[in-house]
PDB file of N, CA and C in Angstrom:
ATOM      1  N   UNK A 155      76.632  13.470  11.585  1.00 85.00           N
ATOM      2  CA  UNK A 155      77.493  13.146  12.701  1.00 85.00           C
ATOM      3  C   UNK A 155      76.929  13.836  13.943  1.00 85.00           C
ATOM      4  N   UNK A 156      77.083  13.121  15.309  1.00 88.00           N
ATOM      5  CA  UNK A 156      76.438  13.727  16.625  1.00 88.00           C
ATOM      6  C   UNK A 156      77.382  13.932  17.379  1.00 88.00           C
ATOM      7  N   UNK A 157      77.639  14.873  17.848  1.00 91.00           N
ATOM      8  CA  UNK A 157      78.447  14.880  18.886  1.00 91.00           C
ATOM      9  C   UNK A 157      78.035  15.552  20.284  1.00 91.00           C
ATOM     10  N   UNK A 158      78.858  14.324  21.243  1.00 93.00           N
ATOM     11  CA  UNK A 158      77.859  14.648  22.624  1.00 93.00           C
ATOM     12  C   UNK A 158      79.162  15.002  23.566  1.00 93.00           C
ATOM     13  N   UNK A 159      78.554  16.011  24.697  1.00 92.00           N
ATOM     14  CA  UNK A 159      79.824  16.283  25.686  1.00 92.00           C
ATOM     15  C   UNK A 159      79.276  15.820  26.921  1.00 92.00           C
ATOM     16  N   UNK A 160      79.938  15.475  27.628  1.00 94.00           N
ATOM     17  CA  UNK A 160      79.813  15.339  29.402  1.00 94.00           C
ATOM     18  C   UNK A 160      80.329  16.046  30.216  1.00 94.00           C
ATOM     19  N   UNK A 161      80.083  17.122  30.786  1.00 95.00           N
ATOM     20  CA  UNK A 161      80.714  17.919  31.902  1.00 95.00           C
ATOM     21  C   UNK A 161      80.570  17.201  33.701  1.00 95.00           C
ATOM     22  N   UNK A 162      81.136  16.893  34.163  1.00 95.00           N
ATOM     23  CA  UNK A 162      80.403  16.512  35.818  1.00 95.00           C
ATOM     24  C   UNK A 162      81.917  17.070  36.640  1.00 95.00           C
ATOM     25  N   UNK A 163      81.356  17.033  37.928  1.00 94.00           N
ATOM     26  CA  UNK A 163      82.224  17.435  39.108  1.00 94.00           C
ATOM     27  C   UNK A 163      81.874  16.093  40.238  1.00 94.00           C
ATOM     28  N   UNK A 164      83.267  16.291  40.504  1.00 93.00           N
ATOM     29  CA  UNK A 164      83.290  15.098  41.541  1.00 93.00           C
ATOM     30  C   UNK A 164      84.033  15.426  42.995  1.00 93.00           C
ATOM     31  N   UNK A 165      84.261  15.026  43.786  1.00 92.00           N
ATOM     32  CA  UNK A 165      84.985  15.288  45.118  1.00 92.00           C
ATOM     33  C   UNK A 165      85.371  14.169  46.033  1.00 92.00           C
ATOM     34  N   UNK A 166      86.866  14.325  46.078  1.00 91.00           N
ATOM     35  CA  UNK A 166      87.754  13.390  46.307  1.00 91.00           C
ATOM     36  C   UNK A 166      87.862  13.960  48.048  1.00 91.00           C
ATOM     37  N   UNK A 167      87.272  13.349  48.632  1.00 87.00           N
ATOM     38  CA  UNK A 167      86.836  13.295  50.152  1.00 87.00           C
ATOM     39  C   UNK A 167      88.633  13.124  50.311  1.00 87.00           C
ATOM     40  N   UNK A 168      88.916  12.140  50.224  1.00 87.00           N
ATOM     41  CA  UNK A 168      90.101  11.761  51.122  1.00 87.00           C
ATOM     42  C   UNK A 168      91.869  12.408  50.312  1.00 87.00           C
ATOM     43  N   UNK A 169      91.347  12.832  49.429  1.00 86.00           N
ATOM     44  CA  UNK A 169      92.547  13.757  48.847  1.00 86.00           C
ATOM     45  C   UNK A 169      93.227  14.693  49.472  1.00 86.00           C
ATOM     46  N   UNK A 170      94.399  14.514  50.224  1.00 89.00           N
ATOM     47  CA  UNK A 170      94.730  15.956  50.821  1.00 89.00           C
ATOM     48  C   UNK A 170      95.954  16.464  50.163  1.00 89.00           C
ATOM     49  N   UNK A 171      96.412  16.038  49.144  1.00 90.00           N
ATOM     50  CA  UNK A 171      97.607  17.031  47.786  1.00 90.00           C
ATOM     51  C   UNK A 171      96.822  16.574  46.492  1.00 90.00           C
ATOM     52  N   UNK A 172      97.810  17.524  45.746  1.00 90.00           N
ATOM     53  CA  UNK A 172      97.224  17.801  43.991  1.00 90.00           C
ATOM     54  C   UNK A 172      97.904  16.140  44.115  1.00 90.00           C
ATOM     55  N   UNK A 173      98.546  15.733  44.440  1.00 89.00           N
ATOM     56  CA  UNK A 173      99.015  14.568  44.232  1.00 89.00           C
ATOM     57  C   UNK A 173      98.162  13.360  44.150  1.00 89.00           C
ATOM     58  N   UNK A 174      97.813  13.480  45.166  1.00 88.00           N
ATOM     59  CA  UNK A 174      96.520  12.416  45.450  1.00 88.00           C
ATOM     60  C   UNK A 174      95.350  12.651  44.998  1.00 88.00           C
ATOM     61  N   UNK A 175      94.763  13.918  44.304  1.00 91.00           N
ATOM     62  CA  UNK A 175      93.891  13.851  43.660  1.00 91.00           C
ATOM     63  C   UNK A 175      94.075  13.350  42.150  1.00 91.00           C
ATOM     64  N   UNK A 176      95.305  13.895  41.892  1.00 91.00           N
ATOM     65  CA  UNK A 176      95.440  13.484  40.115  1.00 91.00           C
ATOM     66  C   UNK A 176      95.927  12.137  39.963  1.00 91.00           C
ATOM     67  N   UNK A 177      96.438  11.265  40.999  1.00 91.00           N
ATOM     68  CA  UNK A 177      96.455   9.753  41.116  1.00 91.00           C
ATOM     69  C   UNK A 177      94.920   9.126  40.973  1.00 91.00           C
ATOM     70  N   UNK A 178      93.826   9.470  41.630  1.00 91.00           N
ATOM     71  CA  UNK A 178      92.609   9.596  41.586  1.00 91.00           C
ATOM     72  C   UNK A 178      92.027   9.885  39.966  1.00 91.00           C
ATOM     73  N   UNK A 179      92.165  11.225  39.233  1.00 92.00           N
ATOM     74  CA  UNK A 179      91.944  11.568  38.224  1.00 92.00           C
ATOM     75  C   UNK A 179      92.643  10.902  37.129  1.00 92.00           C
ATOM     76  N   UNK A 180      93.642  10.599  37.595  1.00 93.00           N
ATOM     77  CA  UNK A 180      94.068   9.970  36.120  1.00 93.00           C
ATOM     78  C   UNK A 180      93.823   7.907  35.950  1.00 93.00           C
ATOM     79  N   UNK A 181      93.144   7.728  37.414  1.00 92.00           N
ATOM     80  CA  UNK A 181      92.796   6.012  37.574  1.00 92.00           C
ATOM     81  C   UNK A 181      90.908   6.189  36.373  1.00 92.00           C
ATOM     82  N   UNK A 182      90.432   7.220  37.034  1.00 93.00           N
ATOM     83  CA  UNK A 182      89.378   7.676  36.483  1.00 93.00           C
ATOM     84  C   UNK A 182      89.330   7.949  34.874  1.00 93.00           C
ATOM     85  N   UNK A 183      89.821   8.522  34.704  1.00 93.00           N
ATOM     86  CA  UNK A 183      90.068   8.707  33.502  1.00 93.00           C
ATOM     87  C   UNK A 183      90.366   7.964  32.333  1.00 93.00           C
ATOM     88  N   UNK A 184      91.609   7.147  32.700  1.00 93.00           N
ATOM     89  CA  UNK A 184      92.099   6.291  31.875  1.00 93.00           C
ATOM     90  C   UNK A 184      90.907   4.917  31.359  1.00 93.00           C
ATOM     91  N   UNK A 185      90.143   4.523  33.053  1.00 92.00           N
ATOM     92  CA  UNK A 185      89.095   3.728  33.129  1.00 92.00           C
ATOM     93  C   UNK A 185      87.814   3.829  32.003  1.00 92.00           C
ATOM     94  N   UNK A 186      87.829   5.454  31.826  1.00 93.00           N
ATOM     95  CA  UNK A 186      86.171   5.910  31.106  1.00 93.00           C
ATOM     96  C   UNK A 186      86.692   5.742  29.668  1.00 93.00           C
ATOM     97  N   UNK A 187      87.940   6.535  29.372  1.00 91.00           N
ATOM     98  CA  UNK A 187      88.464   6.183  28.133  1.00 91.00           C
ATOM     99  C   UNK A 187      88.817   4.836  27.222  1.00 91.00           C
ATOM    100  N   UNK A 188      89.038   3.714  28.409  1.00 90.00           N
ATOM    101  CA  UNK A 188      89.633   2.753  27.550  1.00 90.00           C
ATOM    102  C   UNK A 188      87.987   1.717  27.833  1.00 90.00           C
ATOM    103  N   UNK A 189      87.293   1.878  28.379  1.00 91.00           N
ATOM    104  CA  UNK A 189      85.878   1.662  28.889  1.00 91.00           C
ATOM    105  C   UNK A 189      84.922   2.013  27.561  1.00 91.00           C
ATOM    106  N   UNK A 190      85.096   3.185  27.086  1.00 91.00           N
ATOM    107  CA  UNK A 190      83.835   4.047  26.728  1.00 91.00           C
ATOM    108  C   UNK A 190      84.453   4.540  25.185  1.00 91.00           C
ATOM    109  N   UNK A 191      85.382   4.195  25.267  1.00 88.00           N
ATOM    110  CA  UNK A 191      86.005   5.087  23.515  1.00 88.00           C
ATOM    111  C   UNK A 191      85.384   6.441  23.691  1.00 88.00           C
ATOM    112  N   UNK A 192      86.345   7.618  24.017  1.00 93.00           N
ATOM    113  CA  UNK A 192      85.692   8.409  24.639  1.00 93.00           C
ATOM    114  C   UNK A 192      86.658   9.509  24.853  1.00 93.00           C
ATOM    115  N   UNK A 193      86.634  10.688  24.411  1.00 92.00           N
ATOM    116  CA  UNK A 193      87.589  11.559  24.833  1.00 92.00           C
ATOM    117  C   UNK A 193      87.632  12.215  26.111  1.00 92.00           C
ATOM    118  N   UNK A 194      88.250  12.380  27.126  1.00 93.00           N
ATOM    119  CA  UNK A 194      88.244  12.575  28.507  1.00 93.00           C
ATOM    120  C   UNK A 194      89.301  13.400  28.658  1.00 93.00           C
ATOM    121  N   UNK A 195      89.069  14.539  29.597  1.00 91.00           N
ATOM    122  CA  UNK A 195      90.277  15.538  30.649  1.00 91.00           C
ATOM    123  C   UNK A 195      89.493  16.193  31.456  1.00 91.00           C
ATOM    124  N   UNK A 196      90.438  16.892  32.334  1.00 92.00           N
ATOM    125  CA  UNK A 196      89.927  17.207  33.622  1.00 92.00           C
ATOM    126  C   UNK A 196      90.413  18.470  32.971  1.00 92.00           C
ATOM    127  N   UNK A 197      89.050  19.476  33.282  1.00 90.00           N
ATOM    128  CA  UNK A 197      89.043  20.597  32.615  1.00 90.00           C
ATOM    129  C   UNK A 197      88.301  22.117  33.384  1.00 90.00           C
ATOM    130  N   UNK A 198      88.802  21.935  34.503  1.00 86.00           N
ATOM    131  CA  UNK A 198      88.316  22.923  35.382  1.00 86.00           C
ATOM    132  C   UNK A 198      88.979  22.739  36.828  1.00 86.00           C
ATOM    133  N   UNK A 199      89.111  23.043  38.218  1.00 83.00           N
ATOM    134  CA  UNK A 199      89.405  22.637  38.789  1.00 83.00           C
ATOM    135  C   UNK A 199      90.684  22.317  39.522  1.00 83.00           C
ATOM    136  N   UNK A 200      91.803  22.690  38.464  1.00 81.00           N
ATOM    137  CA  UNK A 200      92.891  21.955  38.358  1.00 81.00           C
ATOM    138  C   UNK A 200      93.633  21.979  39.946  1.00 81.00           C
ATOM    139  N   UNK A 201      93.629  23.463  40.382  1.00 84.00           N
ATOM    140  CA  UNK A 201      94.400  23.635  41.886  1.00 84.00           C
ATOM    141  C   UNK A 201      93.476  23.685  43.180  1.00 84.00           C
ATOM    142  N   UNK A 202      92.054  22.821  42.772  1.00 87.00           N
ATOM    143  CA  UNK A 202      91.720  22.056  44.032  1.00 87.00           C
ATOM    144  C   UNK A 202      92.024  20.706  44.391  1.00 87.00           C
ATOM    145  N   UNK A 203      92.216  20.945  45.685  1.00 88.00           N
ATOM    146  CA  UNK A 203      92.900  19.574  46.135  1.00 88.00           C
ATOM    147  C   UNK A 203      91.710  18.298  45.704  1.00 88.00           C
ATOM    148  N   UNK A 204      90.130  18.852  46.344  1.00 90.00           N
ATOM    149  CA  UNK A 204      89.365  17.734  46.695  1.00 90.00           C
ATOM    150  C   UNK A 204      88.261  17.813  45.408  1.00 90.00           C
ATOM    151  N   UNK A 205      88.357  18.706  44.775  1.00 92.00           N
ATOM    152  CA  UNK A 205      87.021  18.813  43.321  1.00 92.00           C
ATOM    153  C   UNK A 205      87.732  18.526  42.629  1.00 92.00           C
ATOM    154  N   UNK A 206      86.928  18.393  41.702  1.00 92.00           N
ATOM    155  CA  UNK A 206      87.656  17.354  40.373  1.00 92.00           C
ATOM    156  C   UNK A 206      86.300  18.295  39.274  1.00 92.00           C
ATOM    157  N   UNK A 207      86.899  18.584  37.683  1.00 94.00           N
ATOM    158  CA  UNK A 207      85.487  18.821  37.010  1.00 94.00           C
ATOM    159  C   UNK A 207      86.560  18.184  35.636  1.00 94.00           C
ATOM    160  N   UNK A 208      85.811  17.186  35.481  1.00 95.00           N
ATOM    161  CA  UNK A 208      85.914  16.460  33.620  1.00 95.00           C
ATOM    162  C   UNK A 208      85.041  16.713  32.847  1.00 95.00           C
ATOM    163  N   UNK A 209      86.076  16.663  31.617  1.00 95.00           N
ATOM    164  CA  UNK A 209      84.626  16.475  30.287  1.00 95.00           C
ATOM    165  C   UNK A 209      85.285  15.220  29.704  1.00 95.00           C
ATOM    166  N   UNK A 210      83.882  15.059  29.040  1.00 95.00           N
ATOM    167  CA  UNK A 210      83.748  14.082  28.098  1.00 95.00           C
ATOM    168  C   UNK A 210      83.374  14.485  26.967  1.00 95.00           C
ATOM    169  N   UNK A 211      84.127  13.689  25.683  1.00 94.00           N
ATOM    170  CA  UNK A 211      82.905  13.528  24.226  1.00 94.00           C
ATOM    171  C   UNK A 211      83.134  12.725  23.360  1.00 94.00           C
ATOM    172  N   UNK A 212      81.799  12.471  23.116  1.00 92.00           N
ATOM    173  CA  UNK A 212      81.633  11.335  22.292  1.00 92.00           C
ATOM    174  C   UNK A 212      81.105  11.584  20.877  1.00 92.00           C
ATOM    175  N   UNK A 213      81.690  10.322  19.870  1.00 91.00           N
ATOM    176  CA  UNK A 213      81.350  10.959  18.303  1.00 91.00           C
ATOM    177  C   UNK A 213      80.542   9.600  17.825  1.00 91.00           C
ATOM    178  N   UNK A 214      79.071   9.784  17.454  1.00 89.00           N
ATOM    179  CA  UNK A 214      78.401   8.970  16.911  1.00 89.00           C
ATOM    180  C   UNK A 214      77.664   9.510  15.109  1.00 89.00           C
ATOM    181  N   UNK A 215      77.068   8.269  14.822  1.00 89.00           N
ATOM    182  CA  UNK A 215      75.730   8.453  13.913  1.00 89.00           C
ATOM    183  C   UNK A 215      74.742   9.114  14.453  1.00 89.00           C
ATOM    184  N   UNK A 216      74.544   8.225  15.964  1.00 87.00           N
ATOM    185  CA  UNK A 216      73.052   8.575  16.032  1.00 87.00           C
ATOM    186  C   UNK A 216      72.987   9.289  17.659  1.00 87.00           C
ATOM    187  N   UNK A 217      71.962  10.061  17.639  1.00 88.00           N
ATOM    188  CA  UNK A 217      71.643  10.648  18.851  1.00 88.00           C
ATOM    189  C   UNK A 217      71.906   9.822  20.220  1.00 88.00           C
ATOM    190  N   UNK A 218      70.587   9.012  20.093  1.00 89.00           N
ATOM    191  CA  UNK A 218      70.343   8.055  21.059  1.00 89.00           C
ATOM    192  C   UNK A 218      71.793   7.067  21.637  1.00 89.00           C
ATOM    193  N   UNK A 219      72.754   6.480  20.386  1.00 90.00           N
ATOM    194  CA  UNK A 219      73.742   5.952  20.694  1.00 90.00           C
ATOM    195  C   UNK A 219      74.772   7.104  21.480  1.00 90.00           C
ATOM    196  N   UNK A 220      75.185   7.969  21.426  1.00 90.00           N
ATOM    197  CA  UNK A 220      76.054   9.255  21.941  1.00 90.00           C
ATOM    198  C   UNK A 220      74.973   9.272  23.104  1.00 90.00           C
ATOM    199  N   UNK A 221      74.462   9.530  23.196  1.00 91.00           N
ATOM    200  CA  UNK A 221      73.149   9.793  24.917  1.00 91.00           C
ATOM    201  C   UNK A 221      73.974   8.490  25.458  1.00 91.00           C
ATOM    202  N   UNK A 222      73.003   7.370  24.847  1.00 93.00           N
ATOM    203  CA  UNK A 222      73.552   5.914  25.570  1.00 93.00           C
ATOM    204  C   UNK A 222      74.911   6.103  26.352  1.00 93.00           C
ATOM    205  N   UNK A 223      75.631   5.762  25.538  1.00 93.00           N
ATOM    206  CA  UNK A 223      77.378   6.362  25.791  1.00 93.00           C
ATOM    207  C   UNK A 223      77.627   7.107  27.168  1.00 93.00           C
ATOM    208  N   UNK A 224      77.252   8.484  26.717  1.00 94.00           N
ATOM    209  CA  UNK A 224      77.190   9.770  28.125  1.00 94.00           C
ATOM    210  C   UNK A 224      76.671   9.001  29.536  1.00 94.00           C
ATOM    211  N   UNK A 225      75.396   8.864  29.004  1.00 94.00           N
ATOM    212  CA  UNK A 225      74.411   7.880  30.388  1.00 94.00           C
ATOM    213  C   UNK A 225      75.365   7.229  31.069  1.00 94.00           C
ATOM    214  N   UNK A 226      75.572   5.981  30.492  1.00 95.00           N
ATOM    215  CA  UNK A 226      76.890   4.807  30.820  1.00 95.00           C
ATOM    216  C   UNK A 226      77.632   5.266  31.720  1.00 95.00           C
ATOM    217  N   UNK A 227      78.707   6.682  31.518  1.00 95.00           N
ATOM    218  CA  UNK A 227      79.413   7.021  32.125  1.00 95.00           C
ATOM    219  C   UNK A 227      78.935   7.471  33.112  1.00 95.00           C
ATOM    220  N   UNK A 228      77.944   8.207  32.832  1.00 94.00           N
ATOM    221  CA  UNK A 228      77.406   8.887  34.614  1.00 94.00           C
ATOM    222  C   UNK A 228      77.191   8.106  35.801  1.00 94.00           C
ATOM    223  N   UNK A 229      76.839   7.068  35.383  1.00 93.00           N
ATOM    224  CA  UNK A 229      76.613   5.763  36.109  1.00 93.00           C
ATOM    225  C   UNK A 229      77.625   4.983  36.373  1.00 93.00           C
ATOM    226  N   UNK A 230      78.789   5.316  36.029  1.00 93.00           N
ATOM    227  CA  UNK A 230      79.888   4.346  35.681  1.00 93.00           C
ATOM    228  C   UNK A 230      79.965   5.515  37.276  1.00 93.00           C
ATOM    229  N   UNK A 231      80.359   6.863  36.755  1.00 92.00           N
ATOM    230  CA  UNK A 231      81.277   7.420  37.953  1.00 92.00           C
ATOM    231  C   UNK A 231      80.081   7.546  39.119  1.00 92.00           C
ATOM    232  N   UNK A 232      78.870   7.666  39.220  1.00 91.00           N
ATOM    233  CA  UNK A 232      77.984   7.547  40.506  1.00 91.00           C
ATOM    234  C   UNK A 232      78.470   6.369  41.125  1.00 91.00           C
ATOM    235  N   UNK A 233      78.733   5.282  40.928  1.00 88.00           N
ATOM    236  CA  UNK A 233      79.537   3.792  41.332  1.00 88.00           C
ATOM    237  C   UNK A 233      80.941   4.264  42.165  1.00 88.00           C
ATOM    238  N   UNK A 234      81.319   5.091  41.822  1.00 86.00           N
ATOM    239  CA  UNK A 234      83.081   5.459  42.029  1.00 86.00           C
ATOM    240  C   UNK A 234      82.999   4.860  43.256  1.00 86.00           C
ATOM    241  N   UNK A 235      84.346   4.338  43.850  1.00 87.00           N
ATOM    242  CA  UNK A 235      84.340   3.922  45.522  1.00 87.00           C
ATOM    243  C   UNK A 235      85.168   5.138  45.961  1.00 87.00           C
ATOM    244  N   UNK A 236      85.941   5.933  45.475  1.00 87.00           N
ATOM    245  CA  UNK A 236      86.613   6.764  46.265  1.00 87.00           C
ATOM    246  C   UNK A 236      85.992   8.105  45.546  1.00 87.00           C
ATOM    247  N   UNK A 237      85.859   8.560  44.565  1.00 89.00           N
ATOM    248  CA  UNK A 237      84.985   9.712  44.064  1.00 89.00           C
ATOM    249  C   UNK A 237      83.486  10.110  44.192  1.00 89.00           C
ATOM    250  N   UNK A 238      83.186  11.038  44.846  1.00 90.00           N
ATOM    251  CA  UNK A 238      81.566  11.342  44.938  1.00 90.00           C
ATOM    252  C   UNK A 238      81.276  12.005  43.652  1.00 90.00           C
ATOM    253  N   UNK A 239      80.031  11.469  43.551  1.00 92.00           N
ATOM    254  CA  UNK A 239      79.187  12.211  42.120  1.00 92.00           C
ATOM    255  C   UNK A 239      78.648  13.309  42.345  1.00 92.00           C
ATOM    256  N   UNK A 240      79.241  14.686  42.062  1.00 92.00           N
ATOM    257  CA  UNK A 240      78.284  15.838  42.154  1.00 92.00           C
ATOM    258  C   UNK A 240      77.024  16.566  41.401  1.00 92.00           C
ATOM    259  N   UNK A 241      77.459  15.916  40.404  1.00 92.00           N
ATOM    260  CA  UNK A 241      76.316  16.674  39.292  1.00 92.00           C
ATOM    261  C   UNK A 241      77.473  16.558  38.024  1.00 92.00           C
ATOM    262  N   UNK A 242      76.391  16.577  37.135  1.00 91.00           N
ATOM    263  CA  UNK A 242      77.036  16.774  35.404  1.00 91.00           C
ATOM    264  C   UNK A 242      75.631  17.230  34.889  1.00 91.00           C
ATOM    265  N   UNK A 243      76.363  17.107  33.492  1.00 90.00           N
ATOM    266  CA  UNK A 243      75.288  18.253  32.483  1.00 90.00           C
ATOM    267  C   UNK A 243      75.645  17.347  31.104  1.00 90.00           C
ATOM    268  N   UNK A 244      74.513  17.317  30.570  1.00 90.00           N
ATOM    269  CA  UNK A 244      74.769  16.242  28.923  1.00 90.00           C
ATOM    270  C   UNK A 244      74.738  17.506  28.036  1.00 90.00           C
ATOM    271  N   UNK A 245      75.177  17.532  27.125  1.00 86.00           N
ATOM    272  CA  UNK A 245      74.548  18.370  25.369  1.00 86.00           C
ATOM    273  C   UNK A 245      75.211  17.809  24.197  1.00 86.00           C
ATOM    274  N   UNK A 246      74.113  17.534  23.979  1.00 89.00           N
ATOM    275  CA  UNK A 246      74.222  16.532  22.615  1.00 89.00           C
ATOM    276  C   UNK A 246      73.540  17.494  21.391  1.00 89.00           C
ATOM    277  N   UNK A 247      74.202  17.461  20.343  1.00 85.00           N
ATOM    278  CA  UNK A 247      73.975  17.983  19.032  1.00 85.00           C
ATOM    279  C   UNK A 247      74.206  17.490  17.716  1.00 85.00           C
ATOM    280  N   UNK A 248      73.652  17.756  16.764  1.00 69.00           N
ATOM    281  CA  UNK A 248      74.024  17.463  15.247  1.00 69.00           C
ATOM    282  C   UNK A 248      74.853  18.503  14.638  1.00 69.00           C
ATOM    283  N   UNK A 249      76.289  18.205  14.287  1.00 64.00           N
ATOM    284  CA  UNK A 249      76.869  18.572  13.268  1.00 64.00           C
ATOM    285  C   UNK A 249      76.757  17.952  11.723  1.00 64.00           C
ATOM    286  N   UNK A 250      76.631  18.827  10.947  1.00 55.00           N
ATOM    287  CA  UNK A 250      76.791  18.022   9.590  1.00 55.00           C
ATOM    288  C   UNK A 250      78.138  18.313   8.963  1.00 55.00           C
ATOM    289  N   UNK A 251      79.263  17.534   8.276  1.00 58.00           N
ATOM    290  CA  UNK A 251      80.549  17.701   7.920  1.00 58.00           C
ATOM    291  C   UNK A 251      80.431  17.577   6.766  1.00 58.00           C
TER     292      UNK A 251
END
C-alpha cells in the first residue's frame, strides 16, 4: 500500500473575514475531494484571514498512481480563479499492512 500526502498554501487576496476565507476553503475543498477521492483539511493557518495551508492524502497500489493523483491536484488548485498557488510539498511512501 502507498500512501501519498499534499501539503500547499494558498492566499485568498480578496478575503477580508475568517468568513470569507472558509467560504473559499470549504468551495475548495469539497471540489478536490469529490474530484480526486481524496482526503482533504485545512490544517495550518486557521486564524489567517488571507493564507490558507491544506493537506491532502491519497491511498494507492502504486507509487506512480498516488504521484499522478497529488500532481492532478496541484494543477487543479494553480487554475484556482480566486485562490493563489503558493507552493506545496509531495511525500509519497510505502507502507506495508
Amino acid at each position: 500500500m502507498v500512501i501519498g500526502s499534499l501539503a500547499v498554501r494558498l492566499l485568498v487576496r480578496e478575503s477580508r473575514t475568517l468568513k470569507d476565507k472558509r467560504q473559499v476553503v470549504r468551495s475548495i475543498l469539497d471540489r478536490i475531494r469529490n474530484g480526486f477521492n481524496v482526503s482533504a483539511t485545512e490544517v495550518d493557518t486557521h486564524d489567517d484571514v488571507k493564507l490558507v495551508t491544506l493537506g491532502f492524502a491519497a491511498v494507492g497500489f502504486e507509487t506512480a498512481a498516488v504521484q499522478g493523483v497529488l500532481q492532478k491536484i496541484t494543477e487543479a488548485l494553480r487554475g484556482h480563479p480566486v485562490a493563489e498557488y503558493l507552493g506545496g510539498e509531495v511525500t509519497v511512501g510505502r507502507e506495508v499492512v
